[in-house]
Coordinates of C-alpha atoms and ligand atoms in Angstrom, one line a residue:
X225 CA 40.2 -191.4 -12.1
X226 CA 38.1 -194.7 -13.6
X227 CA 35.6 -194.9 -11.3
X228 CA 33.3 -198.3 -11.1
X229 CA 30.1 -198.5 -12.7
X230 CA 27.5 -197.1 -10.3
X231 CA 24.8 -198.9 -8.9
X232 CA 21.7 -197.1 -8.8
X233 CA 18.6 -198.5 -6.6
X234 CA 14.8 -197.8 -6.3
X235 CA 14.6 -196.8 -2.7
X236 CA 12.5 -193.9 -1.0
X237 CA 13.7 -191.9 1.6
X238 CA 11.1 -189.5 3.7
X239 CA 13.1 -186.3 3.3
X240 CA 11.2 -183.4 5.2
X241 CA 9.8 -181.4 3.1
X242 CA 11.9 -178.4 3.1
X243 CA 14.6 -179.9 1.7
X244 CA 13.0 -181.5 -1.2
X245 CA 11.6 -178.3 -2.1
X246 CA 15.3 -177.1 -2.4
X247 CA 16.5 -179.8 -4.3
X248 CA 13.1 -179.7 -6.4
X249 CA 13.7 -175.5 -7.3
X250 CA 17.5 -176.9 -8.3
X251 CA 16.0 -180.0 -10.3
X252 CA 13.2 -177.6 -12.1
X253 CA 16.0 -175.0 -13.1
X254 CA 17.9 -177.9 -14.7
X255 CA 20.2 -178.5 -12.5
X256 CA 21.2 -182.0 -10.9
X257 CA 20.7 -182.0 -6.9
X258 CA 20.8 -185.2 -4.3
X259 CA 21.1 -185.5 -0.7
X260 CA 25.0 -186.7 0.4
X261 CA 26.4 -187.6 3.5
X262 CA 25.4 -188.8 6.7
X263 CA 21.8 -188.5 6.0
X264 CA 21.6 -191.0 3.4
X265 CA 23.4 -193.0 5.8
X266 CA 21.9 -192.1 8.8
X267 CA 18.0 -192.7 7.0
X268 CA 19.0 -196.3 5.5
X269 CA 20.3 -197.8 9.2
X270 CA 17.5 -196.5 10.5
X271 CA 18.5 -193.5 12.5
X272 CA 17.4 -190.3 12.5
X273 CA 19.5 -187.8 10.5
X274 CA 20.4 -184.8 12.1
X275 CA 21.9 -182.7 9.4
X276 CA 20.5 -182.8 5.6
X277 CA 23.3 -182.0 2.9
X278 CA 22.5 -181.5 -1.0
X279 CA 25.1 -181.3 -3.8
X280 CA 24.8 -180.0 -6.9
X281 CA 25.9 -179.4 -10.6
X282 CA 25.0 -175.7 -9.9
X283 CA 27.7 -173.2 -9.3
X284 CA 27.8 -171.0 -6.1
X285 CA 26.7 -168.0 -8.1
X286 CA 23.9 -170.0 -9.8
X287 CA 22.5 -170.8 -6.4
X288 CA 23.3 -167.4 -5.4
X289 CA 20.8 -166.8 -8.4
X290 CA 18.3 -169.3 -7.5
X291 CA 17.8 -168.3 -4.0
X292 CA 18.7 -164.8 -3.7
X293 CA 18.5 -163.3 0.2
X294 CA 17.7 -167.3 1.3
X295 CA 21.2 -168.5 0.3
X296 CA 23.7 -167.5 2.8
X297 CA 27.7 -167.6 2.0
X298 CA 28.6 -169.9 4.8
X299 CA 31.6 -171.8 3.0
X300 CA 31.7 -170.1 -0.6
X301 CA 35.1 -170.9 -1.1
X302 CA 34.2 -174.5 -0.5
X303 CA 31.7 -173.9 -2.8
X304 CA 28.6 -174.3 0.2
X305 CA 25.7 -172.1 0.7
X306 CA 23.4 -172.5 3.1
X307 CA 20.1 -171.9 2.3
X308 CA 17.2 -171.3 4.4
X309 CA 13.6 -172.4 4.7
X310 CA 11.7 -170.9 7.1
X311 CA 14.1 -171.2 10.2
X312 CA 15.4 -174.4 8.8
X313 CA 18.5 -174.4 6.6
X314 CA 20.1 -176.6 4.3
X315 CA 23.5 -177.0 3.3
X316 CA 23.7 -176.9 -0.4
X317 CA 27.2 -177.7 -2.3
X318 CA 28.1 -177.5 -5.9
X319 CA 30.1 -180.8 -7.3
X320 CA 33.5 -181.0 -6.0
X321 CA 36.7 -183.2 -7.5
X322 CA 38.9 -183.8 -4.9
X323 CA 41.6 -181.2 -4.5
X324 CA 45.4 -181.5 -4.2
X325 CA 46.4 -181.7 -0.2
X326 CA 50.1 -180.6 0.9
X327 CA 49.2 -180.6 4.6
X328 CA 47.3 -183.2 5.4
X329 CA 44.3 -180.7 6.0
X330 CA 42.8 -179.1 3.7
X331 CA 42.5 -179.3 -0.2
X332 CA 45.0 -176.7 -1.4
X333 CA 42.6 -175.4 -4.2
X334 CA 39.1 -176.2 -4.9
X335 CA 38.0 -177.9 -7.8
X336 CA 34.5 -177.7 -9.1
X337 CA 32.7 -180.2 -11.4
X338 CA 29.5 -181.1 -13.3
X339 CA 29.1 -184.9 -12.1
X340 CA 28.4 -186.1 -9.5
X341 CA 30.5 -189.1 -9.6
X342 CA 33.7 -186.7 -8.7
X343 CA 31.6 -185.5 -6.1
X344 CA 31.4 -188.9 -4.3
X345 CA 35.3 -190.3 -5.2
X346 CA 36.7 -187.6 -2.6
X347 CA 34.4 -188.3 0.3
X348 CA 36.0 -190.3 3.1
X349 CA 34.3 -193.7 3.5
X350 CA 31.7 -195.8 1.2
X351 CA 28.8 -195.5 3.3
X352 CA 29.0 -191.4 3.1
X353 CA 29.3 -191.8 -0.8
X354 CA 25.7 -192.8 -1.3
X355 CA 23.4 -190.0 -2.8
X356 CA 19.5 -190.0 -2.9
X357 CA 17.7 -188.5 -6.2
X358 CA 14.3 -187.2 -5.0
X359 CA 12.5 -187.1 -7.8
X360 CA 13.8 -190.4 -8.9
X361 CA 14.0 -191.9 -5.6
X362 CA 16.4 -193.9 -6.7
X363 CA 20.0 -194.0 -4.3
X364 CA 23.7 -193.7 -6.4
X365 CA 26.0 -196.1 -5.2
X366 CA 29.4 -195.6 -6.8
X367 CA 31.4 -197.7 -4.2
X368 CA 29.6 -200.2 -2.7
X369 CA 28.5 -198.2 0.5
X370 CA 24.7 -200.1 0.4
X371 CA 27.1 -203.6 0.8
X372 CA 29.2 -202.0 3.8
X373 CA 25.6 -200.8 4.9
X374 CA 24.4 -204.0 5.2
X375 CA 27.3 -205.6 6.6
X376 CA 28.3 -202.7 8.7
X377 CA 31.4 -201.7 7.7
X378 CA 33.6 -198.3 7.8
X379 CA 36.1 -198.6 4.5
X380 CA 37.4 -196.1 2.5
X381 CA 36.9 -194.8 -1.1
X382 CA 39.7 -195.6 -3.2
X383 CA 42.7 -196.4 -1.4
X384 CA 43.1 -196.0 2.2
X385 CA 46.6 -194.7 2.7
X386 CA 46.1 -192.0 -0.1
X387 CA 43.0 -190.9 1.7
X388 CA 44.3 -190.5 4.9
X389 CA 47.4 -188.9 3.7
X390 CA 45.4 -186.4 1.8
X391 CA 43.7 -185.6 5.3
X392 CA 44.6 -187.2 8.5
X393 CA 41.3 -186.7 10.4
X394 CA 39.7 -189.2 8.7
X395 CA 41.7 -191.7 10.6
X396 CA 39.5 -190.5 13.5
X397 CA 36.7 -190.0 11.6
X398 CA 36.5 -193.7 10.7
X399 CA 37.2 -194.9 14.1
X400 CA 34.2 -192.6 15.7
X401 CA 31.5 -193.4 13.1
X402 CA 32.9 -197.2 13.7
X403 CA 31.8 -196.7 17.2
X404 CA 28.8 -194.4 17.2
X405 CA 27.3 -196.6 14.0
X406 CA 28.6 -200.2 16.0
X407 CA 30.0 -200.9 13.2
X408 CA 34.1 -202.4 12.3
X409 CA 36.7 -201.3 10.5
X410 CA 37.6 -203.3 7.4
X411 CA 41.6 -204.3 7.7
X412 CA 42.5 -201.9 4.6
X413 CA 41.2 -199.8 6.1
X414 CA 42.3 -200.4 9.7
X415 CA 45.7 -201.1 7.7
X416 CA 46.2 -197.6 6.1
X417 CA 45.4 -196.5 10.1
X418 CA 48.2 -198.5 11.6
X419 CA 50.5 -197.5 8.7
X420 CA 49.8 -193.4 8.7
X421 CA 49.2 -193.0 13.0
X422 CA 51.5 -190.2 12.8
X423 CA 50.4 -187.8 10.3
X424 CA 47.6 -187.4 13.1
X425 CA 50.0 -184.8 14.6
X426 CA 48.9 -182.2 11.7
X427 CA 45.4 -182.1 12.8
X428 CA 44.4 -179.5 15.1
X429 CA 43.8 -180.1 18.7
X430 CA 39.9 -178.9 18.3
X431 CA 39.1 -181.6 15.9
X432 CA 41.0 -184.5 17.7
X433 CA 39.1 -183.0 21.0
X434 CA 35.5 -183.0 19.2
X435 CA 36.2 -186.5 17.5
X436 CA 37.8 -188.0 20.8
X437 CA 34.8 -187.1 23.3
X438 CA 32.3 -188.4 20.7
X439 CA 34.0 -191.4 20.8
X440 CA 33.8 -191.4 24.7
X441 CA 30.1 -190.9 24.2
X442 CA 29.2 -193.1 21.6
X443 CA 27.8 -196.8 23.0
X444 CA 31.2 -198.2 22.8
X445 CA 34.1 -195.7 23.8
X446 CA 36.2 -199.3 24.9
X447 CA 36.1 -199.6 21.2
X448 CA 37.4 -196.4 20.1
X449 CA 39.9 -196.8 22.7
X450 CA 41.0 -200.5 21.1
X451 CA 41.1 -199.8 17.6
X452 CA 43.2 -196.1 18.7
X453 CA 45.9 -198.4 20.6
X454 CA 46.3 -201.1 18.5
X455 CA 46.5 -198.8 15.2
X456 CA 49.1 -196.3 17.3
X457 CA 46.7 -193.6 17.1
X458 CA 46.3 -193.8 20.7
X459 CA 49.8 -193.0 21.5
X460 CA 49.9 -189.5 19.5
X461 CA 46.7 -188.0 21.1
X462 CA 46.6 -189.5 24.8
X463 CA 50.1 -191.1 25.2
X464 CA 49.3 -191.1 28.9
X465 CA 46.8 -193.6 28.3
X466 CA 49.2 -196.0 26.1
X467 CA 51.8 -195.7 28.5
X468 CA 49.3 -197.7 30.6
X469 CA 49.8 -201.1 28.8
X470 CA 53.3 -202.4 30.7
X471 CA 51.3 -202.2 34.3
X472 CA 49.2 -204.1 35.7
X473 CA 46.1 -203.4 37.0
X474 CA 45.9 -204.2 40.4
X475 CA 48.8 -206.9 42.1
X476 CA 46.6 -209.3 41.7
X477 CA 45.1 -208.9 38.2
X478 CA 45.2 -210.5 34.7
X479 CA 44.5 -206.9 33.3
X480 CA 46.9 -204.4 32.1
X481 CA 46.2 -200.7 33.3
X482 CA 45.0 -199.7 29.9
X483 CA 42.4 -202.3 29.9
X484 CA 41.5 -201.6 33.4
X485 CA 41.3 -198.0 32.5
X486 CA 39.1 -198.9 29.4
X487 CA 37.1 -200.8 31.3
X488 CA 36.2 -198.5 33.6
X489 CA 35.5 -196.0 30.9
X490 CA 33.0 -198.0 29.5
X491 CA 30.7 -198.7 33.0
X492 CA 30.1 -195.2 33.6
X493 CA 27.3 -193.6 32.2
X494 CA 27.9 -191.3 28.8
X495 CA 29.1 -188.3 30.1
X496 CA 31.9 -186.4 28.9
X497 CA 33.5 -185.6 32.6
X498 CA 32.6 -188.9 33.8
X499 CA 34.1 -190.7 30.7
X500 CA 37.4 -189.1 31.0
X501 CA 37.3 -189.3 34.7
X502 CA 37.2 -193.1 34.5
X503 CA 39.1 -193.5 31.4
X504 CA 42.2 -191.6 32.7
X505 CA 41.9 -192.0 37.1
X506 CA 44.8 -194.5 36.8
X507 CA 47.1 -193.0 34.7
X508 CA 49.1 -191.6 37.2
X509 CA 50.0 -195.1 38.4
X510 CA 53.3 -196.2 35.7
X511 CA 55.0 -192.8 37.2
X512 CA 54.5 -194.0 40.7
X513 CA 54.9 -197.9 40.4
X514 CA 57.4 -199.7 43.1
X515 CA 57.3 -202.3 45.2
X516 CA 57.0 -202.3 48.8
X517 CA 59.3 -204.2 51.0
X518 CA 57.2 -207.5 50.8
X519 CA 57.4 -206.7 47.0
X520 CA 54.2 -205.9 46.1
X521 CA 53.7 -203.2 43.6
X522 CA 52.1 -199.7 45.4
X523 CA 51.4 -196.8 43.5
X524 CA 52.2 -194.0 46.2
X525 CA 49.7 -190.8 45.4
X526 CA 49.0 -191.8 41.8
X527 CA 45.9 -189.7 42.1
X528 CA 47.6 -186.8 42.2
X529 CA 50.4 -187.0 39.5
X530 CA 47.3 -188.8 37.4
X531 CA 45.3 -185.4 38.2
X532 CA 47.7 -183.3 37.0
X533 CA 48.7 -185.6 34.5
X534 CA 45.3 -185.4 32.9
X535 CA 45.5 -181.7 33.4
X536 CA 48.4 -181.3 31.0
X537 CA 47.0 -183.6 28.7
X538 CA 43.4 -182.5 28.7
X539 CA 44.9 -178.9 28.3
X540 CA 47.0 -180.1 25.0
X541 CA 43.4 -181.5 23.7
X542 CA 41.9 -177.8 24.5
X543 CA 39.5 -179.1 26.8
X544 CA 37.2 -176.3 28.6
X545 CA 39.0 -175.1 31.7
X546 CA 35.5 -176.2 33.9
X547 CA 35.8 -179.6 31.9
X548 CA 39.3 -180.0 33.0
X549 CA 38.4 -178.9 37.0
X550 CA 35.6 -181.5 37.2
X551 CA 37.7 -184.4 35.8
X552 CA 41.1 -183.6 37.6
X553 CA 39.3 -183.1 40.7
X554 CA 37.5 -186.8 40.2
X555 CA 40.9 -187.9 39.4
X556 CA 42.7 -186.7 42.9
X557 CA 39.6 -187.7 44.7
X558 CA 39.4 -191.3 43.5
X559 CA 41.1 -192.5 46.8
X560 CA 38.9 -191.0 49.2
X561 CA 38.1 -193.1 52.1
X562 CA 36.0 -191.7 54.6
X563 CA 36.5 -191.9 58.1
X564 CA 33.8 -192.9 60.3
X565 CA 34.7 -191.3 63.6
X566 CA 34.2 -188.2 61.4
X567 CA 31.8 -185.6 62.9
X568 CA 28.7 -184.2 61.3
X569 CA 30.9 -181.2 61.3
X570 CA 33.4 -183.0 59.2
X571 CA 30.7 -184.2 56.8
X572 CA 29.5 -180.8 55.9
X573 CA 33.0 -179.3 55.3
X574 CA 33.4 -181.9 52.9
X575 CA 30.2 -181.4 51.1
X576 CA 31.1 -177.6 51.3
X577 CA 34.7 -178.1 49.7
X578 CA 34.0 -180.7 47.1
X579 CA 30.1 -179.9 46.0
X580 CA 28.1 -182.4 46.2
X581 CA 27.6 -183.0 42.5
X582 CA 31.7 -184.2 42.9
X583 CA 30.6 -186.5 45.7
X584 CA 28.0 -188.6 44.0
X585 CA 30.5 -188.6 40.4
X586 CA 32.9 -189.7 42.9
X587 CA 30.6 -192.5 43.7
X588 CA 30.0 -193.5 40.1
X589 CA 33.6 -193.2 39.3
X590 CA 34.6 -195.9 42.3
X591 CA 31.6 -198.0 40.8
X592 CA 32.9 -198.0 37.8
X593 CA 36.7 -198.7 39.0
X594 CA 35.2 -201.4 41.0
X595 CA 33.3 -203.2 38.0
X596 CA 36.1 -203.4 36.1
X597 CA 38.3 -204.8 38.9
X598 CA 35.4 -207.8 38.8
X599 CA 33.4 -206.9 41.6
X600 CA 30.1 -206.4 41.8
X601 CA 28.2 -202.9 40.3
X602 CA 28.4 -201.0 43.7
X603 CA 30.2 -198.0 44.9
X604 CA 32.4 -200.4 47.9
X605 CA 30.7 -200.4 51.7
X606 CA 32.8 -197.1 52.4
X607 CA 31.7 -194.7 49.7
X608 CA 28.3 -196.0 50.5
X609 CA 28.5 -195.4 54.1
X610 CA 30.3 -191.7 53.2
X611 CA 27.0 -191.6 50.8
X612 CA 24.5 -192.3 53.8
X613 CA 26.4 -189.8 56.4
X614 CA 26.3 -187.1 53.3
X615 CA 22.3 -187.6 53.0
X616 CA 21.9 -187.2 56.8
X617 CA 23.6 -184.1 57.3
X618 CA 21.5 -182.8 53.8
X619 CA 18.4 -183.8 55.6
X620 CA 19.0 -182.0 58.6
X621 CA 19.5 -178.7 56.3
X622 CA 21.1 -177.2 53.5
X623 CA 25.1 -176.7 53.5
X624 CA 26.1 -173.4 53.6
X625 CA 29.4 -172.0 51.9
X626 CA 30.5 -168.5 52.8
X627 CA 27.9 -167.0 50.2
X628 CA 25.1 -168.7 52.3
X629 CA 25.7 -166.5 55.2
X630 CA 23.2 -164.3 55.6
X631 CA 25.9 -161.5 57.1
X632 CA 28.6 -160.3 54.3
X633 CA 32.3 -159.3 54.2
X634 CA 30.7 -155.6 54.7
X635 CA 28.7 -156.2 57.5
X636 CA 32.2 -157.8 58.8
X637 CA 33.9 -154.5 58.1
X638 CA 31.2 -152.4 59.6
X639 CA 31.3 -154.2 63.1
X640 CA 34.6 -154.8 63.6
X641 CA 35.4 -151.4 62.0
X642 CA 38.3 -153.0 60.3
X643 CA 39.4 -152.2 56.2
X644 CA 39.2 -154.7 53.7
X645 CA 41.2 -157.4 53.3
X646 CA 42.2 -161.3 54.4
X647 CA 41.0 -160.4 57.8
X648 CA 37.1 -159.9 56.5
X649 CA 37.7 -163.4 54.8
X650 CA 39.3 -165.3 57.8
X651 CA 36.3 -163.9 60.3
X652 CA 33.8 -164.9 57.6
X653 CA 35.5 -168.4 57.6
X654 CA 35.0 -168.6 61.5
X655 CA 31.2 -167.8 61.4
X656 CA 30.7 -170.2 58.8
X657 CA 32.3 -173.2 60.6
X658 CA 29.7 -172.1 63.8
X659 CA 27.0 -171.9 60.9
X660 CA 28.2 -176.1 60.0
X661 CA 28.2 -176.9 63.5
X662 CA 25.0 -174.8 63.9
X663 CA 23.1 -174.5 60.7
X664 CA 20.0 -172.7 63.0
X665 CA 22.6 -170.0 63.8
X666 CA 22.1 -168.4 60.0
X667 CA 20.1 -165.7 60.7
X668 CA 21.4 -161.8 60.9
X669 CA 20.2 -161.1 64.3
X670 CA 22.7 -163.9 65.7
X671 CA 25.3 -163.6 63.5
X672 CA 25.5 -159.6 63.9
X673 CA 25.7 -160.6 67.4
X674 CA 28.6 -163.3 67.1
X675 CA 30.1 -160.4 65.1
X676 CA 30.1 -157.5 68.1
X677 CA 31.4 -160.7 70.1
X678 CA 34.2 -160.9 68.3
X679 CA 34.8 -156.9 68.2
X680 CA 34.4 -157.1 72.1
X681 CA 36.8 -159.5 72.5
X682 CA 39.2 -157.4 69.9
X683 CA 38.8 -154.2 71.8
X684 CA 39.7 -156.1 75.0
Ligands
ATP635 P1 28.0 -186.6 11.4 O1 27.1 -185.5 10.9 O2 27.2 -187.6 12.2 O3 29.2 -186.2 12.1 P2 28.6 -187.0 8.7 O4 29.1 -188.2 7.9 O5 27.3 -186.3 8.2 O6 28.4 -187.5 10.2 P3 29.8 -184.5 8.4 O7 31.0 -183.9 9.0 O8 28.5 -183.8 8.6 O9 29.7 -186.0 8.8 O10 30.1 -184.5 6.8 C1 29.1 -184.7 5.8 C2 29.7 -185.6 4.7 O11 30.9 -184.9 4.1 C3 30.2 -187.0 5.1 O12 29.2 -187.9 5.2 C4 31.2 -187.3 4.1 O13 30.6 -187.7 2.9 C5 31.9 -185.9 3.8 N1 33.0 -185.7 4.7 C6 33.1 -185.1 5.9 N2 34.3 -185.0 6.4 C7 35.1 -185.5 5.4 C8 36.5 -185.7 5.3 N3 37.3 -185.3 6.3 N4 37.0 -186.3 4.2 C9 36.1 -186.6 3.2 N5 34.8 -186.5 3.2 C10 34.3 -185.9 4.3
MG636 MG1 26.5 -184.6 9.1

């Protein structure tokens, strides 16, 4: 490959100390060492760079040399070594040429080289092919990544459909640092996106998962979501979502679903559950779309085909089976009107059955479905007045589940000298619904006393 002439600029980056005493033990040894990657990029926009990555001319086993016991094998074949100072550790890779690629995945054999020019061609995008020289402080720009810097742009080295061909996570890759950097696309790159959407399907569902919620989390998840529909991305890793863009929003409303949905995801705070919550909360509405007989569109229980809907695809993604509760659980909840004539009684079942960490996500989840229906940042007079109910029956006591009782399913068996089974269960559920009515009725002396009550009454 010709590659450009390099630029190389005086600039100083404060690298900790610990890893310029690595790169300085490779440097003494005569070996060429600079700091790649996301740190280089990270350091020169001004944020804080959480990983620091050297490459080198030295070979695994010379580094094996260098460092002895310090350098641990965490990627030999890949030709990275990790090697440690004091509880820190830093990754140190020898010179790499970009590999052949049959699946879209991985190089199929690793190539190793003495330049570091090779080493920068096969990295994904400009602004990750910068490297800093210590010694030198000077910064090697092969492919214009200090221009992208400064005019914040994701584009790849060489050309874009051959990169993402060679490995289809990058498409991702570019979209997420896009967002978490606020940066754009260029429309090569964005281009080669569009053109290759489907070879996303050979990329593990881990990766898409990890890529995906940082998206969600960066400051701009709408973004991520944009550039993933319009490029077709969108439709191979949440097609649920895409197949949001023929409804509308509301009867009403200019929106389509899938910017209604967006919307929402991007007024709720940066939290993984809540993201997807809001992001997916509709999407069981294109399955149950039909008019009414005055012809306006209803969307009969579209909270719970969306709930399971997001289960299945949540589950395809490899989502955490906890993750997956709390957002499917948001998702069938997202309905909920409360009814006032509903008793104290009432009130605490509900706290007891949903938790009342799910009651105030509920809360932020209507916000959020409210803002981007144009209304004003506020949960909607119900949820508020189901909020102000929910504190007053916290103030008058804690809520008790069945595990609150201060009696157990023994104590159960003991005095109504019955085995174990669904009967210890059902009797446990009866004392806790007094305990709910009754909160001062939690203590054993009168609970062991509803308890012969109720083996009275059984012997009668
Ligand atoms: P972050 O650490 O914030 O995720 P990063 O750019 O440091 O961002 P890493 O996964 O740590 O990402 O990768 C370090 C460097 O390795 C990148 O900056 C890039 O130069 C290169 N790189 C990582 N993944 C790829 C890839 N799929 N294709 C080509 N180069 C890559
Ligand atoms: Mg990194």
């Amino acid at each position: 490959m010709d590659y450009p002439e390099p630029q190389v600029l005086h600039i100083k980056i404060d690298v900790p100390q610990y890893v310029s005493e690595i790169a300085g033990r490779l440097a003494d040894n005569g070996y060429q060492a600079y700091v790649v990657g996301g740190a280089v990029r990270d350091y020169l926009i001004g944020r804080k760079p959480t990983d620091w990555d050297i490459s080198s001319s030295a070979t695994p086993e010379e580094v094996k040399k260098l460092f002895g016991d310090t350098a641990i094998p965490t990627g030999e074949r890949f030709g990275t070594l990790t090697v440690l100072s004091g509880n820190q550790g830093v990754e140190v890779t020898t010179f790499r040429r970009e590999g052949r690629y049959s699946d879209g995945r991985r190089p199929d054999i690793v190539v190793f080289s003495d330049n570091l020019r090779d080493d920068v061609a096969r990295r994904d995008f400009t602004i990750n092919a910068l490297a800093y020289d210590i010694r030198q402080q000077t910064v090697t720009d092969c492919f214009g990544g200090m221009k992208d810097l400064e005019e914040m742009v994701i584009r790849a080295v060489g050309d874009p459909d051959e990169r993402f061909n060679e490995d289809s996570l990058r498409m991702l890759r570019a979209i997420r640092l896009a967002v978490e950097l606020g940066f754009t696309i260029s429309p090569e790159t964005l281009g080669g996106i569009a053109k290759l959407h489907s070879a996303i399907g050979r990329v593990s569902p881990e990766r898409i998962q990890d890529e995906l919620s940082r998206m969600l989390l960066s400051p701009e998840p709408g973004k991520a979501m944009e550039y993933a529909y319009e490029t077709h991305l969108l439709d191979h890793i949440l097609p649920e979502l895409s197949d949001c863009r023929g409804v509308p929003a509301y009867h009403e409303s200019p929106d389509t679903l899938l910017q209604h949905s967006i919307k929402a995801c991007e007024n709720i705070e940066p939290r993984i559950e809540l993201r997807l919550a809001a992001l997916l909360h509709d999407i069981g509405k294109p399955l149950t779309m039909a008019p009414d007989d005055t012809g306006r569109l209803r969307f009969f229980n579209h909270e719970s085909v969306g709930a399971e809907l997001a289960r299945s695809a949540l589950n395809r993604l490899k989502y955490p089976a906890a993750l997956i509760d709390k957002v499917t659980t948001l998702i069938k909840w997202h309905m909920f009107t409360y009814e006032p004539a509903t008793s104290d009684k009432g009130i605490r079942r509900l706290v007891n059955s949903l938790g009342i960490e799910t009651i105030y996500n509920l809360a932020k989840v209507r916000q959020a479905d409210r803002v981007s229906l144009g209304f004003d940042p506020s949960p909607g007079r119900n949820m508020q007045a189901f909020l102000g109910r929910v504190e007053d029956v916290l103030k008058q006591g804690p809520v008790f589940t069945v595990k609150d009782l201060v009696v157990d399913g023994f104590d159960v068996m003991e005095a109504l000298s019955i085995p174990e089974g669904p009967e210890v269960g059902r009797i446990l559920e009866e004392l806790l619904d007094m305990v709910l009515e009754e909160p001062a009725l939690n203590t054993r002396e009168r609970l062991l006393d509803i308890l012969s009550g109720i083996a009275d009454r059984k012997a009668r």
